[in-house]
Amino acid sequence: MLVMIIGAKGQLGTALCSVFADVEVAKVDRDSSRCSLDICDRKAVLQCITELNPTLVINTAAEHELLTCEAQPDRAFSVNAVGASWLAQACAVTGARLVHISTDYVFGGDAAVRDTPYCESDAPTPLNVYAASKLAGEHLIAATCPNHVIVRTAALYGLAPCRGKGGRNFVQTMIGLAAGGKEVKVVNDEYTTPTYTLAVARQIRILAERAEPGLYHATCGGACSWYEFAEAIFEEMHLTVNLVAAKSLDFQSTVRRPTYTVLENRRAADAGLDIMPHWRDALKDYTAARRETEHAAVKS
């Protein structure tokens, strides 16, 4: 089995490469010296997938920086929707299964009126360009490639850098702010489920290999505010921080953001395929892996 991982150098792509280490993997990236691909180039996509002829294509490529998407909607839709459709067309031609990573942001939940996790059958209500472009990508894939698995996940963090967000995820940002010794303000009125990339990569492999075609949610279990997540990070990292609860309105932004996007992995659970840990347990696994990595770096 040949697995093509698009966005292999990214935060989730790196974890996926680790999870699929026992099979042949084609690591594809836009700036790879060995196997580069711009998914917005239809001809290049078809040629690449035809020549490699993978059994499975996993697409983690996305334009997901919110401000950039708002400022450049053409770019956001080109990558998140049109590019995804080119992959779907190529997979339909070659017979490959396409696994596409989507987002909790397709839901525009308001924490003031909702506290029930979204399942796959709930109607999306995107609030911004990023969310709308990702939802468009879902629809185009579903309409083009019968053998597809769309995986919505949320609030990713991992050991590899998040290239779309300046190399940092929320955990790394919190640790960096703590090192500054100043007051750290985090919103306590936006709710999600923090999801460790290695945990969801393991889940993606199970869905890729065993799930029926269709749409699946895959986040860690439970839910929390970003403030509660920050609190847990500092606790796990044994950091003493002046953490202050704030409101979304305290942070000026031109981008509309949902305040409740908690997902329920209902379809995977119903199929007996849900292996996602609780978000606190996943955070413990992450901090242990981080310490091990840092220790190995010091020894070398």
C-alpha positions as CSV (number, residue, x, y, z in Angstrom):
1,M,0.0,0.0,0.0
2,L,1.3,3.4,-1.0
3,V,0.0,6.3,1.1
4,M,0.4,9.9,-0.3
5,I,0.4,12.5,2.5
6,I,-0.1,16.0,1.2
7,G,1.2,18.6,3.6
8,A,3.7,16.1,5.0
9,K,5.9,18.8,6.6
10,G,3.0,20.4,8.5
11,Q,1.9,19.9,12.1
12,L,-0.7,17.2,11.3
13,G,1.2,15.8,8.3
14,T,4.3,15.1,10.4
15,A,2.2,13.1,12.9
16,L,0.5,11.2,10.0
17,C,3.9,10.3,8.6
18,S,4.8,8.8,12.0
19,V,1.6,6.8,12.2
20,F,2.0,5.4,8.7
21,A,5.7,4.6,9.2
22,D,5.2,0.9,8.7
23,V,4.0,1.3,5.1
24,E,5.3,3.1,2.0
25,V,4.6,6.8,2.2
26,A,5.0,9.5,-0.4
27,K,5.6,12.7,1.5
28,V,4.2,15.5,-0.7
29,D,4.5,19.2,0.1
30,R,4.4,22.5,-1.7
31,D,8.1,23.2,-1.0
32,S,9.5,19.7,-0.9
33,S,12.7,19.1,-2.8
34,R,11.8,15.5,-3.5
35,C,8.0,15.5,-4.1
36,S,6.5,19.0,-4.4
37,L,2.9,19.7,-5.4
38,D,0.7,22.7,-5.6
39,I,-2.9,21.4,-5.2
40,C,-4.2,24.5,-7.0
41,D,-2.6,23.2,-10.2
42,R,-5.1,20.8,-11.7
43,K,-2.8,19.3,-14.3
44,A,0.0,18.8,-11.8
45,V,-2.3,17.1,-9.3
46,L,-3.6,14.6,-11.9
47,Q,-0.1,13.9,-13.1
48,C,1.3,13.4,-9.6
49,I,-1.5,11.1,-8.5
50,T,-1.5,9.2,-11.8
51,E,2.2,8.6,-11.7
52,L,2.5,7.6,-8.1
53,N,-0.8,5.6,-8.1
54,P,-1.3,5.6,-4.4
55,T,-3.9,3.5,-2.6
56,L,-4.7,6.3,-0.2
57,V,-4.3,10.1,-0.5
58,I,-4.5,12.2,2.7
59,N,-4.9,15.9,2.2
60,T,-3.9,18.1,5.1
61,A,-3.1,21.1,2.9
62,A,-5.1,24.2,3.8
63,E,-5.1,28.0,3.9
64,H,-6.3,28.4,7.5
65,E,-5.0,31.7,8.9
66,L,-8.2,33.6,9.4
67,L,-7.0,37.1,8.6
68,T,-5.3,36.0,5.5
69,C,-8.5,34.2,4.3
70,E,-10.6,37.3,4.9
71,A,-8.1,39.5,3.1
72,Q,-7.6,37.0,0.2
73,P,-10.8,35.0,-0.3
74,D,-9.8,33.9,-3.8
75,R,-6.7,32.3,-2.3
76,A,-8.7,30.6,0.5
77,F,-11.2,29.1,-2.0
78,S,-8.5,28.2,-4.4
79,V,-6.7,26.0,-1.8
80,N,-9.5,24.9,0.5
81,A,-12.2,24.3,-2.1
82,V,-10.9,24.2,-5.7
83,G,-7.6,22.5,-4.9
84,A,-9.5,19.9,-2.8
85,S,-11.8,19.2,-5.8
86,W,-8.8,18.7,-8.1
87,L,-7.5,16.0,-5.7
88,A,-11.0,14.4,-5.6
89,Q,-11.1,14.3,-9.4
90,A,-7.7,12.7,-9.6
91,C,-8.6,10.1,-7.0
92,A,-11.8,9.3,-8.8
93,V,-9.9,8.7,-12.0
94,T,-7.2,6.5,-10.3
95,G,-9.4,4.7,-7.8
96,A,-7.5,6.0,-4.8
97,R,-9.4,6.7,-1.5
98,L,-9.2,10.4,-0.6
99,V,-9.1,11.4,3.1
100,H,-9.6,15.1,3.5
101,I,-9.1,17.1,6.7
102,S,-11.7,19.7,7.5
103,T,-12.6,21.8,10.5
104,D,-15.0,22.5,13.4
105,Y,-15.2,26.1,12.1
106,V,-17.9,25.0,9.6
107,F,-20.2,25.5,12.6
108,G,-21.0,29.0,13.8
109,G,-22.1,28.1,17.3
110,D,-22.9,30.7,19.9
111,A,-21.9,29.6,23.4
112,A,-24.6,31.8,24.9
113,V,-27.3,29.7,23.3
114,R,-25.7,26.3,22.7
115,D,-23.9,23.7,24.8
116,T,-24.5,20.6,22.9
117,P,-21.7,19.1,20.7
118,Y,-22.3,19.1,16.9
119,C,-22.6,15.7,15.2
120,E,-22.1,15.0,11.5
121,S,-25.8,15.4,10.7
122,D,-26.0,19.0,12.1
123,A,-26.3,21.8,9.5
124,P,-23.1,23.9,9.1
125,T,-23.3,27.6,9.5
126,P,-19.9,29.1,8.6
127,L,-19.2,32.6,9.8
128,N,-16.1,33.6,7.9
129,V,-14.2,33.0,4.7
130,Y,-12.0,30.2,6.0
131,A,-15.0,28.3,7.3
132,A,-17.0,28.8,4.1
133,S,-14.1,27.7,1.9
134,K,-13.6,24.6,3.9
135,L,-17.2,23.7,3.7
136,A,-17.2,24.3,0.0
137,G,-14.3,21.8,-0.3
138,E,-16.3,19.2,1.6
139,H,-19.2,19.5,-0.8
140,L,-17.0,19.4,-3.9
141,I,-15.2,16.3,-2.7
142,A,-18.4,14.6,-1.8
143,A,-19.8,15.4,-5.3
144,T,-16.7,14.3,-7.1
145,C,-15.1,11.3,-5.4
146,P,-17.3,8.4,-4.2
147,N,-14.5,6.8,-2.2
148,H,-13.8,9.7,0.2
149,V,-13.5,10.2,3.9
150,I,-13.9,13.8,5.2
151,V,-12.6,14.3,8.7
152,R,-13.5,17.3,10.7
153,T,-11.2,18.0,13.6
154,A,-10.5,21.0,15.9
155,A,-7.9,23.0,17.9
156,L,-4.9,21.0,16.8
157,Y,-1.5,21.1,18.6
158,G,1.5,18.9,18.2
159,L,5.3,18.6,18.4
160,A,5.8,19.8,14.8
161,P,5.4,23.5,14.0
162,C,2.1,24.9,12.6
163,R,3.4,26.5,9.5
164,G,0.2,28.3,8.7
165,K,0.3,30.2,12.0
166,G,3.9,31.3,12.2
167,G,5.2,28.0,13.4
168,R,3.3,28.1,16.7
169,N,0.1,26.4,18.0
170,F,-1.9,27.4,21.1
171,V,0.3,25.3,23.5
172,Q,3.5,26.8,22.2
173,T,2.1,30.3,22.3
174,M,1.0,29.8,25.9
175,I,4.4,28.5,26.9
176,G,6.1,31.4,25.1
177,L,3.9,33.9,26.9
178,A,4.6,32.3,30.3
179,A,8.3,32.7,29.7
180,G,7.8,36.4,29.3
181,G,6.7,36.6,32.9
182,K,3.8,38.9,32.2
183,E,0.1,38.6,32.7
184,V,-1.5,36.2,30.2
185,K,-5.1,36.9,29.1
186,V,-7.1,34.1,27.6
187,V,-10.8,34.0,26.6
188,N,-13.2,32.0,28.8
189,D,-16.3,32.4,26.6
190,E,-15.1,30.3,23.5
191,Y,-15.4,26.6,23.7
192,T,-13.8,23.8,21.7
193,T,-12.0,20.5,22.1
194,P,-8.2,20.7,22.0
195,T,-6.9,17.8,19.9
196,Y,-3.4,16.4,19.9
197,T,-2.1,15.7,16.4
198,L,-0.7,12.2,17.2
199,A,-4.0,11.1,18.7
200,V,-6.1,12.3,15.7
201,A,-3.5,10.9,13.2
202,R,-4.1,7.5,14.8
203,Q,-7.8,8.0,14.4
204,I,-7.4,9.1,10.8
205,R,-5.6,5.9,9.9
206,I,-8.4,3.8,11.3
207,L,-11.0,5.8,9.4
208,A,-8.9,5.7,6.3
209,E,-8.5,1.9,6.4
210,R,-11.8,0.8,7.9
211,A,-14.6,3.4,7.6
212,E,-17.4,3.6,5.1
213,P,-17.1,6.6,2.8
214,G,-18.5,9.8,4.2
215,L,-18.1,12.5,6.8
216,Y,-16.7,11.9,10.3
217,H,-15.8,14.0,13.3
218,A,-12.5,13.3,15.0
219,T,-11.6,15.3,18.1
220,C,-10.5,14.4,21.5
221,G,-13.2,13.8,24.1
222,G,-14.7,16.5,26.3
223,A,-14.7,20.2,25.9
224,C,-13.3,23.3,27.5
225,S,-12.8,27.0,27.1
226,W,-9.5,28.3,25.8
227,Y,-8.9,29.7,29.3
228,E,-9.4,26.2,30.8
229,F,-7.1,24.8,28.2
230,A,-4.4,27.3,29.0
231,E,-4.9,26.5,32.7
232,A,-4.3,22.8,32.0
233,I,-1.2,23.5,29.9
234,F,0.4,25.5,32.7
235,E,-0.5,22.8,35.2
236,E,1.0,20.0,33.0
237,M,4.1,22.0,32.3
238,H,4.5,23.0,35.9
239,L,4.5,26.7,35.1
240,T,3.5,29.5,37.5
241,V,1.6,32.1,35.4
242,N,-0.6,35.1,36.1
243,L,-3.5,33.8,34.0
244,V,-6.4,36.1,33.6
245,A,-9.8,35.3,32.2
246,A,-11.0,37.5,29.3
247,K,-13.9,37.9,27.0
248,S,-13.9,37.6,23.2
249,L,-14.9,41.2,22.9
250,D,-11.7,42.2,24.7
251,F,-9.7,41.2,21.6
252,Q,-10.5,43.3,18.6
253,S,-10.8,41.3,15.4
254,T,-12.3,41.9,12.0
255,V,-13.1,38.2,11.6
256,R,-16.3,36.7,12.9
257,R,-15.6,33.7,15.0
258,P,-17.9,31.1,16.5
259,T,-17.8,30.7,20.3
260,Y,-18.9,27.1,20.4
261,T,-17.6,24.5,18.0
262,V,-17.4,21.3,20.1
263,L,-17.8,18.2,18.0
264,E,-19.2,14.8,18.8
265,N,-17.5,11.8,17.1
266,R,-20.9,10.1,16.7
267,R,-20.4,8.4,13.3
268,A,-17.1,6.8,14.3
269,A,-18.5,5.8,17.6
270,D,-21.5,4.2,16.1
271,A,-19.2,2.2,13.8
272,G,-17.0,1.1,16.7
273,L,-14.1,3.1,15.4
274,D,-13.7,6.0,17.8
275,I,-10.4,5.7,19.6
276,M,-10.0,9.4,20.6
277,P,-8.8,10.0,24.2
278,H,-10.2,12.7,26.5
279,W,-8.4,16.1,25.8
280,R,-6.8,16.1,29.3
281,D,-5.3,12.6,28.7
282,A,-4.0,13.7,25.3
283,L,-2.4,16.8,26.8
284,K,-0.6,14.6,29.3
285,D,0.7,12.4,26.4
286,Y,1.8,15.5,24.5
287,T,3.7,17.0,27.4
288,A,5.4,13.7,28.1
289,A,6.4,13.5,24.4
290,R,7.6,17.1,24.5
291,R,9.8,16.5,27.5
292,E,11.2,13.4,25.9
293,T,12.0,15.3,22.7
294,E,13.7,18.1,24.7
295,H,15.7,15.7,26.7
296,A,16.9,13.9,23.6
297,A,17.9,17.2,22.1
298,V,20.0,18.1,25.1
299,K,21.7,14.8,25.1
300,S,22.6,15.1,21.5
